[in-house]
mmCIF file of C-alpha atoms and ligand atoms in Angstrom:
data_model
loop_
_atom_site.group_PDB
_atom_site.id
_atom_site.type_symbol
_atom_site.label_atom_id
_atom_site.label_comp_id
_atom_site.label_asym_id
_atom_site.label_seq_id
_atom_site.Cartn_x
_atom_site.Cartn_y
_atom_site.Cartn_z
ATOM 1 C CA MET A 1 0.000 0.000 0.000
ATOM 2 C CA ARG A 2 1.216 3.531 -0.763
ATOM 3 C CA ALA A 3 2.292 5.714 2.144
ATOM 4 C CA ARG A 4 0.094 8.776 2.609
ATOM 5 C CA GLN A 5 1.361 12.300 2.234
ATOM 6 C CA SER A 6 -0.843 15.358 2.317
ATOM 7 C CA ARG A 7 1.019 17.617 -0.115
ATOM 8 C CA PRO A 8 2.805 16.911 -3.365
ATOM 9 C CA SER A 9 6.479 17.830 -3.617
ATOM 10 C CA VAL A 10 8.111 19.410 -6.653
ATOM 11 C CA ALA A 11 10.853 16.781 -6.694
ATOM 12 C CA ARG A 12 8.524 13.790 -6.472
ATOM 13 C CA VAL A 13 6.032 15.058 -9.065
ATOM 14 C CA TYR A 14 8.868 15.907 -11.463
ATOM 15 C CA SER A 15 10.403 12.486 -10.914
ATOM 16 C CA TYR A 16 7.023 10.767 -11.409
ATOM 17 C CA VAL A 17 6.465 12.564 -14.719
ATOM 18 C CA LEU A 18 9.939 11.434 -15.797
ATOM 19 C CA GLY A 19 9.041 7.815 -14.987
ATOM 20 C CA GLY A 20 10.450 7.599 -11.437
ATOM 21 C CA ARG A 21 8.980 5.329 -8.768
ATOM 22 C CA ASP A 22 9.665 7.259 -5.555
ATOM 23 C CA ASN A 23 6.429 9.142 -4.964
ATOM 24 C CA TYR A 24 3.200 9.178 -2.973
ATOM 25 C CA GLY A 25 -0.417 9.064 -4.154
ATOM 26 C CA VAL A 26 -0.706 12.839 -3.932
ATOM 27 C CA ASP A 27 2.310 13.255 -6.249
ATOM 28 C CA LYS A 28 0.959 10.705 -8.679
ATOM 29 C CA ASP A 29 -2.423 12.481 -8.763
ATOM 30 C CA LEU A 30 -0.802 15.779 -9.655
ATOM 31 C CA GLY A 31 1.514 14.156 -12.200
ATOM 32 C CA ASP A 32 -1.509 12.457 -13.785
ATOM 33 C CA TYR A 33 -3.313 15.801 -13.896
ATOM 34 C CA PHE A 34 -0.461 17.225 -15.970
ATOM 35 C CA THR A 35 -0.206 14.280 -18.343
ATOM 36 C CA GLN A 36 -3.963 13.697 -18.715
ATOM 37 C CA ASP A 37 -5.625 17.109 -18.320
ATOM 38 C CA LEU A 38 -2.821 19.085 -19.932
ATOM 39 C CA PRO A 39 -1.537 16.480 -22.383
ATOM 40 C CA GLY A 40 1.924 17.346 -23.635
ATOM 41 C CA SER A 41 2.811 19.335 -20.516
ATOM 42 C CA GLU A 42 5.136 16.520 -19.465
ATOM 43 C CA GLN A 43 7.459 17.934 -22.153
ATOM 44 C CA LEU A 44 8.337 20.678 -19.690
ATOM 45 C CA ALA A 45 9.918 18.121 -17.372
ATOM 46 C CA ILE A 46 11.315 15.894 -20.101
ATOM 47 C CA THR A 47 13.027 18.620 -22.124
ATOM 48 C CA ASN A 48 14.302 20.306 -18.959
ATOM 49 C CA ARG A 49 15.863 17.046 -17.772
ATOM 50 C CA GLU A 50 17.423 16.268 -21.134
ATOM 51 C CA ALA A 51 18.900 19.763 -21.330
ATOM 52 C CA ILE A 52 20.528 19.684 -17.888
ATOM 53 C CA LEU A 53 22.278 16.448 -18.837
ATOM 54 C CA ARG A 54 23.556 18.108 -22.022
ATOM 55 C CA ALA A 55 24.703 21.038 -19.879
ATOM 56 C CA ALA A 56 26.626 18.622 -17.668
ATOM 57 C CA ARG A 57 28.208 17.128 -20.787
ATOM 58 C CA ASP A 58 29.157 20.594 -22.069
ATOM 59 C CA LEU A 59 30.719 21.533 -18.750
ATOM 60 C CA ALA A 60 32.813 18.367 -18.801
ATOM 61 C CA THR A 61 33.789 18.817 -22.463
ATOM 62 C CA GLY A 62 34.859 22.352 -21.595
ATOM 63 C CA GLY A 63 37.251 20.964 -18.976
ATOM 64 C CA ILE A 64 35.195 21.532 -15.833
ATOM 65 C CA ARG A 65 35.829 18.818 -13.259
ATOM 66 C CA GLN A 66 33.829 20.093 -10.290
ATOM 67 C CA VAL A 67 30.131 20.834 -10.259
ATOM 68 C CA ILE A 68 27.472 21.921 -7.782
ATOM 69 C CA ASP A 69 23.948 20.909 -8.800
ATOM 70 C CA MET A 70 21.546 23.304 -7.024
ATOM 71 C CA GLY A 71 18.104 21.823 -6.470
ATOM 72 C CA CYS A 72 19.233 18.504 -7.918
ATOM 73 C CA GLY A 73 15.953 16.600 -7.554
ATOM 74 C CA LEU A 74 15.573 12.857 -7.049
ATOM 75 C CA PRO A 75 18.023 10.494 -8.735
ATOM 76 C CA ALA A 76 16.878 9.837 -12.317
ATOM 77 C CA SER A 77 17.708 7.251 -14.947
ATOM 78 C CA LYS A 78 20.825 9.262 -15.768
ATOM 79 C CA ASN A 79 22.458 11.689 -13.383
ATOM 80 C CA VAL A 80 24.762 14.672 -13.598
ATOM 81 C CA HIS A 81 27.724 12.967 -11.929
ATOM 82 C CA GLU A 82 27.493 10.032 -14.345
ATOM 83 C CA VAL A 83 27.641 12.382 -17.337
ATOM 84 C CA ILE A 84 30.573 14.371 -15.947
ATOM 85 C CA ARG A 85 32.370 11.217 -14.847
ATOM 86 C CA ALA A 86 32.123 9.768 -18.351
ATOM 87 C CA GLN A 87 34.703 12.381 -19.332
ATOM 88 C CA HIS A 88 36.499 12.987 -16.041
ATOM 89 C CA PRO A 89 36.445 9.916 -13.784
ATOM 90 C CA ASP A 90 38.010 11.968 -10.985
ATOM 91 C CA ALA A 91 35.371 14.756 -11.153
ATOM 92 C CA ARG A 92 33.814 16.032 -7.921
ATOM 93 C CA ILE A 93 30.098 16.700 -7.674
ATOM 94 C CA VAL A 94 27.953 18.121 -4.880
ATOM 95 C CA TYR A 95 24.198 17.678 -5.122
ATOM 96 C CA VAL A 96 22.137 20.200 -3.132
ATOM 97 C CA ASP A 97 18.431 20.088 -2.341
ATOM 98 C CA ASN A 98 16.262 21.406 0.477
ATOM 99 C CA ASP A 99 13.852 18.476 0.310
ATOM 100 C CA PRO A 100 14.867 15.837 2.895
ATOM 101 C CA PHE A 101 13.152 13.141 0.785
ATOM 102 C CA VAL A 102 15.493 13.975 -2.116
ATOM 103 C CA VAL A 103 18.563 13.926 0.093
ATOM 104 C CA ALA A 104 17.627 10.602 1.726
ATOM 105 C CA HIS A 105 17.005 8.956 -1.658
ATOM 106 C CA GLY A 106 20.094 10.525 -3.189
ATOM 107 C CA LYS A 107 22.292 9.187 -0.419
ATOM 108 C CA ALA A 108 20.657 5.764 -0.453
ATOM 109 C CA LEU A 109 20.827 5.287 -4.215
ATOM 110 C CA MET A 110 24.254 6.723 -4.766
ATOM 111 C CA VAL A 111 27.057 4.202 -4.784
ATOM 112 C CA PRO A 112 29.295 5.373 -1.908
ATOM 113 C CA ASP A 113 31.796 7.635 -3.560
ATOM 114 C CA ALA A 114 34.273 9.966 -1.859
ATOM 115 C CA ASN A 115 33.955 12.484 -4.691
ATOM 116 C CA VAL A 116 30.153 12.791 -4.743
ATOM 117 C CA ALA A 117 28.125 14.385 -1.934
ATOM 118 C CA VAL A 118 24.414 14.976 -1.455
ATOM 119 C CA ILE A 119 23.656 17.734 1.028
ATOM 120 C CA GLU A 120 20.466 19.169 2.436
ATOM 121 C CA ALA A 121 20.600 22.931 2.056
ATOM 122 C CA ASP A 122 18.586 25.811 0.696
ATOM 123 C CA VAL A 123 19.794 27.635 -2.415
ATOM 124 C CA ARG A 124 18.413 30.838 -0.872
ATOM 125 C CA ASP A 125 21.218 30.605 1.675
ATOM 126 C CA PRO A 126 24.308 30.275 -0.548
ATOM 127 C CA ALA A 127 26.736 31.082 2.273
ATOM 128 C CA ALA A 128 25.506 28.024 4.185
ATOM 129 C CA ILE A 129 26.237 25.943 1.069
ATOM 130 C CA SER A 130 29.711 27.338 0.382
ATOM 131 C CA GLU A 131 30.601 26.873 4.059
ATOM 132 C CA HIS A 132 29.214 23.347 4.221
ATOM 133 C CA PRO A 133 31.994 20.900 5.192
ATOM 134 C CA GLU A 134 31.340 18.625 2.192
ATOM 135 C CA VAL A 135 31.416 21.556 -0.214
ATOM 136 C CA LYS A 136 34.661 22.781 1.341
ATOM 137 C CA GLN A 137 36.089 19.315 0.997
ATOM 138 C CA LEU A 138 35.092 18.715 -2.634
ATOM 139 C CA ILE A 139 34.978 22.108 -4.328
ATOM 140 C CA ASP A 140 38.107 24.177 -4.831
ATOM 141 C CA PHE A 141 37.170 27.746 -5.739
ATOM 142 C CA ASP A 142 40.640 28.314 -7.200
ATOM 143 C CA GLU A 143 39.674 26.026 -10.115
ATOM 144 C CA PRO A 144 36.827 26.504 -12.618
ATOM 145 C CA VAL A 145 33.566 25.249 -11.244
ATOM 146 C CA GLY A 146 30.225 24.544 -12.903
ATOM 147 C CA ILE A 147 27.010 25.530 -11.138
ATOM 148 C CA LEU A 148 23.708 24.108 -12.345
ATOM 149 C CA PHE A 149 20.338 25.653 -11.561
ATOM 150 C CA GLY A 150 17.985 23.248 -13.332
ATOM 151 C CA ILE A 151 14.583 25.009 -12.992
ATOM 152 C CA THR A 152 15.419 25.718 -9.319
ATOM 153 C CA LEU A 153 15.337 29.505 -9.588
ATOM 154 C CA SER A 154 11.755 29.245 -10.863
ATOM 155 C CA PHE A 155 10.878 28.108 -7.340
ATOM 156 C CA LEU A 156 12.336 31.267 -5.815
ATOM 157 C CA ASN A 157 10.049 34.263 -5.503
ATOM 158 C CA ASP A 158 11.292 37.622 -6.753
ATOM 159 C CA ASP A 159 11.785 38.912 -3.210
ATOM 160 C CA GLU A 160 14.055 35.924 -2.547
ATOM 161 C CA ASP A 161 16.480 37.489 -5.005
ATOM 162 C CA PRO A 162 17.374 34.763 -7.533
ATOM 163 C CA SER A 163 19.880 37.137 -9.211
ATOM 164 C CA GLY A 164 21.554 37.758 -5.860
ATOM 165 C CA VAL A 165 21.842 34.003 -5.303
ATOM 166 C CA VAL A 166 23.622 33.569 -8.641
ATOM 167 C CA LYS A 167 25.796 36.604 -7.949
ATOM 168 C CA TYR A 168 27.004 35.065 -4.696
ATOM 169 C CA TRP A 169 28.437 32.157 -6.679
ATOM 170 C CA THR A 170 29.811 34.226 -9.527
ATOM 171 C CA ASN A 171 31.698 36.384 -7.034
ATOM 172 C CA LEU A 172 33.235 33.243 -5.550
ATOM 173 C CA MET A 173 34.168 31.434 -8.745
ATOM 174 C CA PRO A 174 37.366 31.939 -10.768
ATOM 175 C CA ALA A 175 37.528 32.764 -14.494
ATOM 176 C CA ASN A 176 36.264 30.098 -16.892
ATOM 177 C CA SER A 177 33.707 28.862 -14.417
ATOM 178 C CA LYS A 178 30.191 28.431 -15.818
ATOM 179 C CA VAL A 179 26.614 28.830 -14.643
ATOM 180 C CA TYR A 180 23.703 26.988 -16.255
ATOM 181 C CA ILE A 181 20.140 28.151 -15.625
ATOM 182 C CA SER A 182 16.938 26.644 -16.911
ATOM 183 C CA SER A 183 13.711 28.384 -16.092
ATOM 184 C CA PHE A 184 9.980 28.450 -16.678
ATOM 185 C CA ARG A 185 9.220 31.129 -19.235
ATOM 186 C CA THR A 186 6.034 33.155 -19.543
ATOM 187 C CA GLY A 187 3.729 32.408 -22.434
ATOM 188 C CA ARG A 188 0.547 33.992 -23.740
ATOM 189 C CA THR A 189 -1.268 30.748 -24.425
ATOM 190 C CA ARG A 190 -4.138 29.132 -22.565
ATOM 191 C CA GLU A 191 -1.825 26.197 -21.836
ATOM 192 C CA ALA A 192 0.794 28.479 -20.295
ATOM 193 C CA ALA A 193 -1.808 30.055 -18.019
ATOM 194 C CA ALA A 194 -3.215 26.669 -16.956
ATOM 195 C CA THR A 195 0.239 25.202 -16.240
ATOM 196 C CA SER A 196 1.594 28.122 -14.255
ATOM 197 C CA GLN A 197 -1.635 28.401 -12.288
ATOM 198 C CA LYS A 198 -1.637 24.692 -11.401
ATOM 199 C CA ILE A 199 2.015 24.741 -10.329
ATOM 200 C CA LEU A 200 1.442 27.753 -8.094
ATOM 201 C CA GLU A 201 -1.719 26.250 -6.628
ATOM 202 C CA ALA A 202 -0.075 22.870 -5.944
ATOM 203 C CA PHE A 203 3.283 23.994 -4.563
ATOM 204 C CA GLY A 204 2.583 27.558 -3.402
ATOM 205 C CA ARG A 205 5.516 28.558 -5.626
ATOM 206 C CA GLY A 206 6.539 28.571 -9.264
ATOM 207 C CA ARG A 207 7.429 31.734 -11.102
ATOM 208 C CA PHE A 208 7.237 31.907 -14.898
ATOM 209 C CA ARG A 209 9.581 34.733 -15.957
ATOM 210 C CA THR A 210 10.112 36.755 -19.097
ATOM 211 C CA ASP A 211 13.332 36.276 -21.061
ATOM 212 C CA ASP A 212 14.626 39.595 -19.708
ATOM 213 C CA GLU A 213 13.953 38.523 -16.143
ATOM 214 C CA ILE A 214 15.716 35.200 -16.696
ATOM 215 C CA LEU A 215 18.651 36.870 -18.457
ATOM 216 C CA SER A 216 19.064 39.273 -15.552
ATOM 217 C CA CYS A 217 19.850 36.289 -13.302
ATOM 218 C CA PHE A 218 23.125 35.810 -15.215
ATOM 219 C CA GLY A 219 24.286 39.273 -14.098
ATOM 220 C CA ASP A 220 27.670 40.190 -15.607
ATOM 221 C CA LEU A 221 28.466 36.715 -16.911
ATOM 222 C CA GLU A 222 29.063 36.213 -20.619
ATOM 223 C CA LEU A 223 26.035 34.380 -21.986
ATOM 224 C CA LEU A 224 27.208 31.736 -24.455
ATOM 225 C CA ASP A 225 25.096 31.654 -27.657
ATOM 226 C CA ASN A 226 24.012 35.216 -26.727
ATOM 227 C CA ARG A 227 20.474 34.092 -25.983
ATOM 228 C CA LEU A 228 18.211 31.740 -24.151
ATOM 229 C CA LEU A 229 16.822 28.781 -26.043
ATOM 230 C CA PRO A 230 13.957 26.412 -25.299
ATOM 231 C CA CYS A 231 15.403 23.383 -23.505
ATOM 232 C CA ALA A 232 14.127 21.219 -26.366
ATOM 233 C CA GLN A 233 16.591 22.944 -28.713
ATOM 234 C CA TRP A 234 19.344 23.866 -26.333
ATOM 235 C CA HIS A 235 22.733 22.403 -27.304
ATOM 236 C CA TRP A 236 21.220 19.412 -29.057
ATOM 237 C CA ASP A 237 23.985 17.464 -30.809
ATOM 238 C CA ASP A 238 22.656 15.300 -33.635
ATOM 239 C CA GLU A 239 25.636 12.971 -33.426
ATOM 240 C CA LEU A 240 25.410 12.409 -29.689
ATOM 241 C CA ASP A 241 21.692 12.930 -29.084
ATOM 242 C CA GLY A 242 20.261 11.546 -32.303
ATOM 243 C CA PRO A 243 19.026 13.291 -35.444
ATOM 244 C CA ARG A 244 16.349 15.914 -34.904
ATOM 245 C CA ASP A 245 14.421 18.264 -37.139
ATOM 246 C CA HIS A 246 15.821 21.581 -35.963
ATOM 247 C CA GLY A 247 13.349 23.568 -38.033
ATOM 248 C CA ARG A 248 10.234 22.004 -36.534
ATOM 249 C CA THR A 249 7.721 24.156 -34.699
ATOM 250 C CA LEU A 250 7.948 23.608 -30.962
ATOM 251 C CA SER A 251 4.871 22.691 -28.956
ATOM 252 C CA VAL A 252 3.411 25.318 -26.603
ATOM 253 C CA TRP A 253 4.851 23.335 -23.698
ATOM 254 C CA GLU A 254 8.347 23.203 -25.134
ATOM 255 C CA GLU A 255 8.274 27.012 -25.386
ATOM 256 C CA LEU A 256 7.682 27.305 -21.656
ATOM 257 C CA VAL A 257 11.076 26.145 -20.431
ATOM 258 C CA VAL A 258 14.352 27.708 -21.552
ATOM 259 C CA SER A 259 18.061 27.322 -20.869
ATOM 260 C CA GLY A 260 21.192 29.398 -20.927
ATOM 261 C CA LEU A 261 24.828 28.781 -20.093
ATOM 262 C CA ALA A 262 27.186 31.586 -19.159
ATOM 263 C CA ARG A 263 30.883 31.890 -18.461
ATOM 264 C CA LYS A 264 32.864 34.048 -16.133
ATOM 265 C CA SER A 265 35.598 35.832 -18.116
HETATM 266 C C1 LIG B 301 11.883 20.276 -10.784
HETATM 267 S S1 LIG B 301 13.179 19.727 -9.784
HETATM 268 C C2 LIG B 301 14.557 19.868 -10.884
HETATM 269 C C3 LIG B 301 15.649 18.850 -10.638
HETATM 270 C C4 LIG B 301 16.912 19.061 -11.468
HETATM 271 N N1 LIG B 301 17.533 20.327 -11.142
HETATM 272 C C5 LIG B 301 16.641 19.032 -12.956
HETATM 273 O O1 LIG B 301 16.652 20.104 -13.588
HETATM 274 O O2 LIG B 301 16.428 17.940 -13.502
HETATM 275 C C6 LIG B 301 13.447 21.137 -8.733
HETATM 276 C C7 LIG B 301 14.214 20.791 -7.477
HETATM 277 O O3 LIG B 301 14.603 22.005 -6.817
HETATM 278 C C8 LIG B 301 14.470 21.784 -5.427
HETATM 279 N N2 LIG B 301 14.339 23.095 -4.778
HETATM 280 C C9 LIG B 301 13.332 23.983 -4.909
HETATM 281 N N3 LIG B 301 13.572 25.064 -4.137
HETATM 282 C C10 LIG B 301 14.756 24.849 -3.532
HETATM 283 C C11 LIG B 301 15.527 25.604 -2.609
HETATM 284 N N4 LIG B 301 15.117 26.784 -2.169
HETATM 285 N N5 LIG B 301 16.699 25.080 -2.179
HETATM 286 C C12 LIG B 301 17.113 23.864 -2.617
HETATM 287 N N6 LIG B 301 16.420 23.108 -3.475
HETATM 288 C C13 LIG B 301 15.252 23.589 -3.925
HETATM 289 C C14 LIG B 301 13.241 20.910 -5.284
HETATM 290 O O4 LIG B 301 13.216 20.235 -4.044
HETATM 291 C C15 LIG B 301 13.425 19.977 -6.470
HETATM 292 O O5 LIG B 301 14.130 18.826 -6.112
#
């Protein structure tokens, strides 16, 4: 029998939509609402997840060997450390989430590994993260570091200063470090309104931002590609990811989640 839980969690619903098994009835109900009542909306989760794994690959290809994944979510079929490790077996990765369920599952499912940590912390308190003993042990801020914010900043309200959170890290990191942000983007469609409303109603949070608002989170960093792109199109490599029709019209859902990667000069 399923354990009971009164409220859905972002991490569990996202994981459920991606095909994960660690969830409660309340998460499943909300996930089913998205897939059945807003068919196609699962593409938000799917394309976001695929893009963050491509971002991890790009960081590794660019020579980055240490990564902090902010708001990492539950372990999925493929994980950031596995992608980075494919290129740098000695890479160091810290997963951060403020959901104890995520941290417990991350620790339990992760093969014990001295170079991978899963810590419970809140991205709104970056100093607590940078001062965390496991971060101090694994991340050397004298070497380029990659910081991933996979949809996490969308769960910060404006008065929680998402730009300030990113700025904390960019001030700390040396040149050639990179920051990846994916974010919900505003849309004018009926589907966009229904999705953002349901997310806000279910979680009490979830901010869909304009491109300008998302771009402002990168602060002074140099945005690679000079623009945000829908996750569905972001850094897709036909050779590695399979052939894709790059000229096709994206679905309304695919337009609602975008990515950008920026570098510190
Ligand atoms: C939708 S999941 C995304 C997981 C992963 N980043 C990805 O892109 O595949 C968002 C995650 O951010 C976490 N999160 C939301 N707000 C957070 C906060 N203030 N501090 C830390 N984690 C947070 C949630 O618990 C959840 O696991």
